Structures are given as structure tokens and as C-alpha cells.
Coordinates of C-alpha atoms in Angstrom, one line a residue:
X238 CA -7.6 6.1 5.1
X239 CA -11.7 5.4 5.0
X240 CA -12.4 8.6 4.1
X241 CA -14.6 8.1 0.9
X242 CA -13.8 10.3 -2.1
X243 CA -16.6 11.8 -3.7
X244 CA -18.5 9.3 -5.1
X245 CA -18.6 6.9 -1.8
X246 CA -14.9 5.1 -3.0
X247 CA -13.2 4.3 0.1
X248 CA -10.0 2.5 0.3
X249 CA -10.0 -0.9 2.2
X250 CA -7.5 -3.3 3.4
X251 CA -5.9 -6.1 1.1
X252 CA -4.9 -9.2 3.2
X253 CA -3.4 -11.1 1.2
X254 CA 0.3 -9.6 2.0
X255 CA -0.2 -10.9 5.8
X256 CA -0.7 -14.5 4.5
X257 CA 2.7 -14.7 3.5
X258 CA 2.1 -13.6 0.1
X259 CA 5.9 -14.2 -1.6
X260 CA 7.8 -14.0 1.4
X261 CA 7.3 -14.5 5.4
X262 CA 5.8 -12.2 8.0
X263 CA 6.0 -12.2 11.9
X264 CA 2.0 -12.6 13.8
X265 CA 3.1 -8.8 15.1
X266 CA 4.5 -7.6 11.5
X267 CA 1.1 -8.8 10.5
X268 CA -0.8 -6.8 13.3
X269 CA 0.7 -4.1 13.3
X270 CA -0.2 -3.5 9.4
X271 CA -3.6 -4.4 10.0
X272 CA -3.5 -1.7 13.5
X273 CA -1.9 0.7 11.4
X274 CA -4.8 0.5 8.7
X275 CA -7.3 0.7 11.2
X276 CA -5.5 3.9 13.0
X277 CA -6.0 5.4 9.3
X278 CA -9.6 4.8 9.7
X279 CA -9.7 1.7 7.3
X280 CA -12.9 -0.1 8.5
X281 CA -13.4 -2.6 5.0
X282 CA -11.4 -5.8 5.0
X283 CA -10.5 -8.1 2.5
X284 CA -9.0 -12.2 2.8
X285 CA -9.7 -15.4 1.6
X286 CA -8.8 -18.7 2.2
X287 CA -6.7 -19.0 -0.9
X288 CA -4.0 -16.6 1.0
X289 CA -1.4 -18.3 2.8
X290 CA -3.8 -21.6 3.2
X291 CA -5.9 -20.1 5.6
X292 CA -2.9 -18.1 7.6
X293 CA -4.2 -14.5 6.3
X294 CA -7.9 -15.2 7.5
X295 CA -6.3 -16.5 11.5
X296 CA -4.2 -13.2 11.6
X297 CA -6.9 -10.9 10.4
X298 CA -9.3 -12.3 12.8
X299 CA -7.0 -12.0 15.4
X300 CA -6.1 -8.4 14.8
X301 CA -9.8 -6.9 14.8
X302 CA -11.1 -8.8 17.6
X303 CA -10.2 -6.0 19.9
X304 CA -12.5 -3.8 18.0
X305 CA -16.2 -4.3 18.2
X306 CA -17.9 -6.6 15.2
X307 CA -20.2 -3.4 14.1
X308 CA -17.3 -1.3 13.5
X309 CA -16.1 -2.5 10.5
X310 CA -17.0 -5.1 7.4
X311 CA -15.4 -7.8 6.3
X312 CA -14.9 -9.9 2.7
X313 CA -13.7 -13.5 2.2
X314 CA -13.7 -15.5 -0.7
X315 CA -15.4 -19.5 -1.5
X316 CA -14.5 -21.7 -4.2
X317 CA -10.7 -22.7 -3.3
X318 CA -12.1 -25.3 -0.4
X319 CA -9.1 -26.1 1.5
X320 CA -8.4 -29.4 2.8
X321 CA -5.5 -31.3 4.8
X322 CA -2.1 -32.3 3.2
X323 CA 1.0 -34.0 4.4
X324 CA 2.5 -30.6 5.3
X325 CA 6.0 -30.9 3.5
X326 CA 7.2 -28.4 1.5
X327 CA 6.2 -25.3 1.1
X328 CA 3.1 -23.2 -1.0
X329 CA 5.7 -20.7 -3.2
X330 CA 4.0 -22.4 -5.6
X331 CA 0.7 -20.9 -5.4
X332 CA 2.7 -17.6 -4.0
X333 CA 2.5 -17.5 -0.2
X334 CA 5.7 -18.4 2.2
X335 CA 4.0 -21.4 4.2
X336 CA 4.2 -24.5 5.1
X337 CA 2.2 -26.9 2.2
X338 CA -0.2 -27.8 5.9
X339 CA -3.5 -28.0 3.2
X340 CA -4.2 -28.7 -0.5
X341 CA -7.0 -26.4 -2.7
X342 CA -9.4 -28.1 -3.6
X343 CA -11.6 -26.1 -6.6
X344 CA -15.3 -26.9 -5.7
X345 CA -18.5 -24.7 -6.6
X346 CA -20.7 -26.7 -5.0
X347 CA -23.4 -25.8 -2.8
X348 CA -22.2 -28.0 -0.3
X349 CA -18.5 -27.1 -1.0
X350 CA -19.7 -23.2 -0.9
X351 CA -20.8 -23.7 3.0
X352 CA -18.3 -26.2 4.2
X353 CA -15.7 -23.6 2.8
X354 CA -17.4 -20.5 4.6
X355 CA -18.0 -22.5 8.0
X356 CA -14.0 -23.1 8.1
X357 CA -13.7 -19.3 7.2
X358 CA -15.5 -18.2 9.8
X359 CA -13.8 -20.4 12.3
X360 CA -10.4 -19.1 11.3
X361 CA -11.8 -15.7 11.4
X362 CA -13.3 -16.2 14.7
X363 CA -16.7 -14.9 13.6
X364 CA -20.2 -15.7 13.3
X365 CA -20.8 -14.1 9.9
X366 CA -18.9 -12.1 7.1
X367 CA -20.7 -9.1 5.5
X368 CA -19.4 -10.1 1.2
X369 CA -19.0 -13.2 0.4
X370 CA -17.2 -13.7 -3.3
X371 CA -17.1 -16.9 -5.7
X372 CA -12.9 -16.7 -5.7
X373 CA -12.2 -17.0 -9.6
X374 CA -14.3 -19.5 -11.0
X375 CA -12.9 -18.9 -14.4
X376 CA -12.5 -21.9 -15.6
X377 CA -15.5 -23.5 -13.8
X378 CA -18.4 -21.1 -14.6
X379 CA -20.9 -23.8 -15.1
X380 CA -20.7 -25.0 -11.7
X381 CA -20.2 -21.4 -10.3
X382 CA -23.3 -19.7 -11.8
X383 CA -25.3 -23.4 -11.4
X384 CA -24.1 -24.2 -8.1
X385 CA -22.4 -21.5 -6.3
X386 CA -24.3 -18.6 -7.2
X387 CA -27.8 -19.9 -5.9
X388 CA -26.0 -20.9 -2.6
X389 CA -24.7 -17.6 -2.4
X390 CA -28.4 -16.3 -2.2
X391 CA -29.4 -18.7 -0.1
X392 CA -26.5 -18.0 2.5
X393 CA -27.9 -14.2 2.2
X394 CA -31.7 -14.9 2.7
X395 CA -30.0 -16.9 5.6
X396 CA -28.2 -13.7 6.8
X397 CA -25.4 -15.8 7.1
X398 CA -23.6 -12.8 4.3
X399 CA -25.0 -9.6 3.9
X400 CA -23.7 -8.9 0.0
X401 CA -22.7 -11.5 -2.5
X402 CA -20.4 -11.7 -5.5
X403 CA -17.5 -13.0 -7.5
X404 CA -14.0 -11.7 -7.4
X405 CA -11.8 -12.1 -10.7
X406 CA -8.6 -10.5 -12.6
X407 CA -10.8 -10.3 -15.6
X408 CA -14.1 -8.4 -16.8
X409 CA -16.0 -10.8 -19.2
X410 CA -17.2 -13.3 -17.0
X411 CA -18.2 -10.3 -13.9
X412 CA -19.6 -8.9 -16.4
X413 CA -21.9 -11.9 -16.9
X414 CA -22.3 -11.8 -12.9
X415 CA -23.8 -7.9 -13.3
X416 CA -26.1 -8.9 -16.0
X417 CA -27.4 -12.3 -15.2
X418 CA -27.3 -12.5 -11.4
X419 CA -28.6 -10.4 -8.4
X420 CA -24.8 -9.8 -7.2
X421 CA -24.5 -7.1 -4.9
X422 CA -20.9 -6.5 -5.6
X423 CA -17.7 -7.7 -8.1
X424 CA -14.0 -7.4 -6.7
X425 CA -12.4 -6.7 -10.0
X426 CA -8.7 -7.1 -9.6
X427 CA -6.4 -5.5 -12.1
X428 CA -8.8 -4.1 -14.8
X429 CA -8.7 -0.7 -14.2
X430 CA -5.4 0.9 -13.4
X431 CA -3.3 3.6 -14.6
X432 CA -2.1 0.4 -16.8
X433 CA -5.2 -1.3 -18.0
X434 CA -8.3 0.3 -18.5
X435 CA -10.2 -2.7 -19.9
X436 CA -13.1 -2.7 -17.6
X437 CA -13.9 0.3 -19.4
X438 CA -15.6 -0.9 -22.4
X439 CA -18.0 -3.5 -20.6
X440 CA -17.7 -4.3 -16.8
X441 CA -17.9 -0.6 -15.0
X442 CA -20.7 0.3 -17.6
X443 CA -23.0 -3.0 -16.9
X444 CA -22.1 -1.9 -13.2
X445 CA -23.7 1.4 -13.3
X446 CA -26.5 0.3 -15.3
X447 CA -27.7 -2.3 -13.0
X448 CA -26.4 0.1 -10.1
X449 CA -23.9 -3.2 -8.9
X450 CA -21.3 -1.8 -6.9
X451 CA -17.3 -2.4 -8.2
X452 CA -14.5 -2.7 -5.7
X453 CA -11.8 -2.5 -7.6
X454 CA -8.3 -4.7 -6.5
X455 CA -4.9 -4.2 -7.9
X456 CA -4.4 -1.0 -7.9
X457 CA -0.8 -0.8 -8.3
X458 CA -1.1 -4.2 -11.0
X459 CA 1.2 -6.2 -8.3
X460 CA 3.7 -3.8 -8.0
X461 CA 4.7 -2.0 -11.4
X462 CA 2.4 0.8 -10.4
X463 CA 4.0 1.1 -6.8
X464 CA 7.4 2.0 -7.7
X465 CA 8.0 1.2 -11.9
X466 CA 11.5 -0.1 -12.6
X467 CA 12.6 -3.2 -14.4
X468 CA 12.2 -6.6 -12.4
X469 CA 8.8 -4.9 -10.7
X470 CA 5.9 -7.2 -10.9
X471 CA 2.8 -6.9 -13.3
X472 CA 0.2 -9.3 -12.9
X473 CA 1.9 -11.3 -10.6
X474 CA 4.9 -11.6 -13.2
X475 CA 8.1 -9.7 -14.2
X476 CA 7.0 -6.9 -15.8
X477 CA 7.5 -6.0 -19.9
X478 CA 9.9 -3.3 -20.8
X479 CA 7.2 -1.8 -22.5
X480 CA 5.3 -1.8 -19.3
X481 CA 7.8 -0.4 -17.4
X482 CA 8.7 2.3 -19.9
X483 CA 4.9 3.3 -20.1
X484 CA 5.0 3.4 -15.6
X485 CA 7.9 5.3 -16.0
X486 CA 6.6 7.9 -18.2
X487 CA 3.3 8.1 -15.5
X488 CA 5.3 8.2 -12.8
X489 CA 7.3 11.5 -14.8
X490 CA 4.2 13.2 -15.5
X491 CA 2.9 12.7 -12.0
X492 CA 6.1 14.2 -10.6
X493 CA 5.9 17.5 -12.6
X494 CA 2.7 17.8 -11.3
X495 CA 3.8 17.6 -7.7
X496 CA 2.4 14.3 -6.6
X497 CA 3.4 10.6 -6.7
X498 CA 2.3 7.8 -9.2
X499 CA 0.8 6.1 -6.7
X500 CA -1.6 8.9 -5.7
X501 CA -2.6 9.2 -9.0
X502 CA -2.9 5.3 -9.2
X503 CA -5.4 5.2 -6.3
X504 CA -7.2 8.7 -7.1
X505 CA -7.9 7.0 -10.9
X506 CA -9.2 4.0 -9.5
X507 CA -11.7 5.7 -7.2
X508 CA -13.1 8.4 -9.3
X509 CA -15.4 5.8 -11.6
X510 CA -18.8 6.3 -10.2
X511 CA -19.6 2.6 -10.1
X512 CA -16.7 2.1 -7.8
X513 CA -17.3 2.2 -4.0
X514 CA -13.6 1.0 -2.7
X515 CA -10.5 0.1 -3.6
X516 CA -8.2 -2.4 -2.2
X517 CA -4.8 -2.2 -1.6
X518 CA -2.7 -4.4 -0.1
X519 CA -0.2 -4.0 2.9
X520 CA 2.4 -6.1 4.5
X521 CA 3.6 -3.5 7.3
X522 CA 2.6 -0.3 9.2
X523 CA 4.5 1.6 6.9
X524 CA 2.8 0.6 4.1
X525 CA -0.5 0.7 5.2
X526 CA 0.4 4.2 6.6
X527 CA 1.6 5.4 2.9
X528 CA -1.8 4.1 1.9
X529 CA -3.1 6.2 3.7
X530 CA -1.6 9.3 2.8
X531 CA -1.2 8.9 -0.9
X532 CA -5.2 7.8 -0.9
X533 CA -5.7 11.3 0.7
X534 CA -3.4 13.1 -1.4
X535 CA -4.5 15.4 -3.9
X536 CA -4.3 15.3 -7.6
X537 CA -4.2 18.3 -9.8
X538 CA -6.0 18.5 -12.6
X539 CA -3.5 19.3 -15.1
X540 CA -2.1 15.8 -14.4
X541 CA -4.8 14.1 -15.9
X542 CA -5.2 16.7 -18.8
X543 CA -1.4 15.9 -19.8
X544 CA -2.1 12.3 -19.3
X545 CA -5.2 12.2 -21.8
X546 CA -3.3 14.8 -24.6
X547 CA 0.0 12.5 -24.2
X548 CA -2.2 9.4 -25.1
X549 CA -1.1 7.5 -21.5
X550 CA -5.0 7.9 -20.9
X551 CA -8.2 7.3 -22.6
X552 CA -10.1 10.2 -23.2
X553 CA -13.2 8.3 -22.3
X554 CA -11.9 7.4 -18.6
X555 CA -13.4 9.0 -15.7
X556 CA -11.1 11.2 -13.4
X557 CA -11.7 12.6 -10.2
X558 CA -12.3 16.5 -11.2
X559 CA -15.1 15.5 -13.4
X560 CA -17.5 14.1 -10.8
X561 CA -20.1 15.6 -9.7
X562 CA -19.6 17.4 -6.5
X563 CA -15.2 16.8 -6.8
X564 CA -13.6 19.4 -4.7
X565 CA -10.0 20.1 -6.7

């Protein structure tokens, strides 16, 4: 499952599924995803405070501390500071099947940047994280690029972080982080899929220019991608009938070629040269073991020819058998 494709993608664990994301998980239904991943060779890992208030961050923690701190990386997020709440309720809200124990708080600050990362790393049960990303500061990019960026730097002339950067669901604004900011890396989540290719015409370009590498999350845009029929999730939402109609006709194609949509979902996503991993979450050992084997799975080329002449794919979008150095 880390096996990197040519071009240094390798495929890394999502953690937001083990915080409850939508519905509950046991502590062992959560450990055994993450044990499965790491029996795949996963060794890049993904959370954030924001999932399951804090819950994903304890059980990841807890799951890799068997394994010796050099032997893999880890990401978490800053910006969505958490703090205490009466604890009734729940959080289906926000998404994630726990109880409403903490509030978000949206803070940018430097002082809100460290606070946030010092309860990360308690949670976590570490003395540092390797990445460190500003957690969606879309709507509060004055305070993010004035405040939270320079901490960010700080933290990593600290060597409190090794890499800095912002995660989002949209280009513009990482964009903006490539060209006007020393980030070592941008989580884009959603922006370049089978589905959406939008990162395209500015992100993944800016990227490679500056030589800023791309994770890229949301592989499977929340679920359509996965397994396309109607009710499947897009963005977090029910999916369009167009939408589905347009997964459906990838997931055809893909079939006639002898592979599965969701090969060809992860071999798309790791064959631009700016990206160096993509995410994908799991909530079991099953899945992260299906991960695994679709990620290795290969893709013919004839798949992505039909793609392009049917018009389900840009002409202008790398795939894998046109790297330098891709073995068919």
C-alpha cells in the first residue's frame, strides 16, 4: 500500500473514518483499520482535531505506538481549536457520531495555532508531527496568511513540524499558499478526481512550478467514486443524477477494460507529477486492505484513451502511462 508509483505518489492513511465520521466505530474496529493499513505498508498518516472532536487523533496515536516514531510520518491539522462543552448531544452536525464533549472554536492565531497543536500532540501521544496544515481557513484568510502562516514557520524553525501547509476542498486560495508562502505541502481535498479536474487549470501547475508538493484527498469525492449509484455521497452530499450518471459511465468503461473504478480513481490521482500521495480514507481492515490492492492494481492504457476520446476526461490531464519512467 506505500509503494510509490512512479513519480514518488504514495497512498496514505485518511483518519477521519476512525473519528466517527457519520456513524460509530469500536477502539478495535478502529485499530484494526489502522493495523491493516500499516500491514499494507502504509507508513503516511493523516487526522485532525476537527474529526470526531479529537477521538480520531486518541485512536491513531494509540494504534502506532507499537511501531517505532521513525517508521512512519504523521499530518494533523490547526485552525478548528477545540475547547470544552456541556457534552449533550451529539456532533452529527459537523459529521462525526460523538458525544458534543467540546465546541470548535475557528482561531488563526499564533497563539491559538500552538495551544491547538500542544493538545494534538497530547492526544496523539507524541512529541512532534512531521506536516502541520492550516485546516480550511476559507473564510478567514486574513488571519491565516497574517497570523497562522508565520507561526507555522516558526513552529518549523523550532522543529516542533518538519513541513507546513494548508489543507482545503478548493484550489484558489492553495493556490495563493504556493505562490505567496514557503509551504512545503497543500492537502487538496476533492479537486482532482475522476469527477473534478479543477486543480488543473491553476493549483497542480503553481505546484510544480514552485516544486510544492500536492497530496491530494478525496479521491473517491466522499463516496460517488467508490461505488456510483443514486443516494452515494459527493462532496459530503447526496450526489446529482448527473453525477451519478457520469460515475456510472466511468465505472462502465473501467469494467471493459478489466479493472475497477476505483483503481482508475486512485491511479489518476497519483500519476500528476506534482502529487507525492494520496489519501484515502478507511473505517475497517477490509477497507484499508481494498486500498491496498486497487492502489496496486494496474490500469491499461486503453482505459484512459477511451476516457479522453469519450470526453469523460480532459485531454490535457496527466495519466499514469505518460510519465516518464511508467511501467504499463
Amino acid at each position: 500500500m506505500s509503494q510509490a508509483r512512479p513519480g514518488a505518489a504514495r497512498l496514505a492513511f485518511g483518519a477521519a473514518g476512525i473519528g466517527n465520521l457519520y456513524t460509530e466505530l469500536t477502539d478495535q474496529q478502529a485499530y484494526d483499520a489502522v493495523t491493516a493499513a500499516w500491514r499494507q505498508g502504509v507508513r503516511h498518516f493523516d487526522t485532525a482535531p476537527h474529526y470526531g472532536l479529537g477521538l480520531s487523533e486518541r485512536r491513531l496515536g494509540a494504534a502506532l505506538r507499537e511501531h517505532p516514531r521513525p517508521s512512519y510520518t504523521l499530518s494533523t491539522k490547526v485552525g478548528r481549536r477545540l475547547e470544552p462543552a456541556d457534552g449533550t448531544g451529539d456532533d452529527l452536525a459537523h459529521g462525526f457520531a460523538v458525544p458534543a464533549t467540546h465546541r470548535r472554536v475557528w482561531d488563526f492565531t499564533a497563539d491559538g495555532i500552538r495551544r491547538t497543536l500542544d493538545a494534538s500532540l497530547e492526544r496523539l501521544g507524541l512529541d512532534h508531527v512531521d506536516t502541520v496544515y492550516l485546516h480550511d481557513p476559507d473564510d478567514h484568510a486574513e488571519q491565516a496568511f497574517r497570523e497562522g502562516y508565520p507561526a507555522l514557520e516558526r513552529l518549523r524553525s523550532e522543529g516542533v513540524v518538519g513541513a507546513i501547509g494548508a489543507g482545503m476542498n478548493q484550489t484558489a486560495m492553495l493556490t495563493r499558499f504556493v505562490r505567496d508562502t514557503d509551504v512545503d505541502v497543500v492537502l487538496c481535498a476533492g479537486r482532482y478526481t475522476l469527477l473534478d479536474q479543477s486543480a488543473l487549470t491553476d493549483l497542480l501547475p503553481a505546484a510544480r512550478e514552485r516544486g510544492t508538493a500536492v497530496v491530494i484527498g478525496g479521491a473517491f469525492n466522499s463516496g460517488l467514486l467508490a461505488e456510483p449509484r443514486p443516494g452515494a455521497t459527493y462532496n459530503y452530499a447526496a450526489a446529482t443524477g448527473e453525477l451519478v450518471d457520469r460515475a456510472l459511465r466511468l465505472k462502465a468503461v473501467a469494467e471493459r477494460h478489466g479493472t475497477t473504478l476505483r483503481a482508475a480513481a486512485l491511479a489518476f490521482c497519483a500519476a500528476h507529477p506534482a502529487v507525492t500521495g494520496v489519501l484515502v480514507g478507511a473505517r475497517s481492515a477490509a477497507e484499508a486492505d481494498d486500498c491496498a490492492e486497487q492502489f496496486r492494481t494496474p490500469v491499461p492504457a486503453a482505459l484512459w484513451q477511451e476516457l479522453r476520446e469519450t470526453g469523460l476526461l480532459p485531454a490535457d490531464a496527466p495519466v499514469p502511462h505518460e510519465q516518464p519512467g511508467e511501467e504499463p
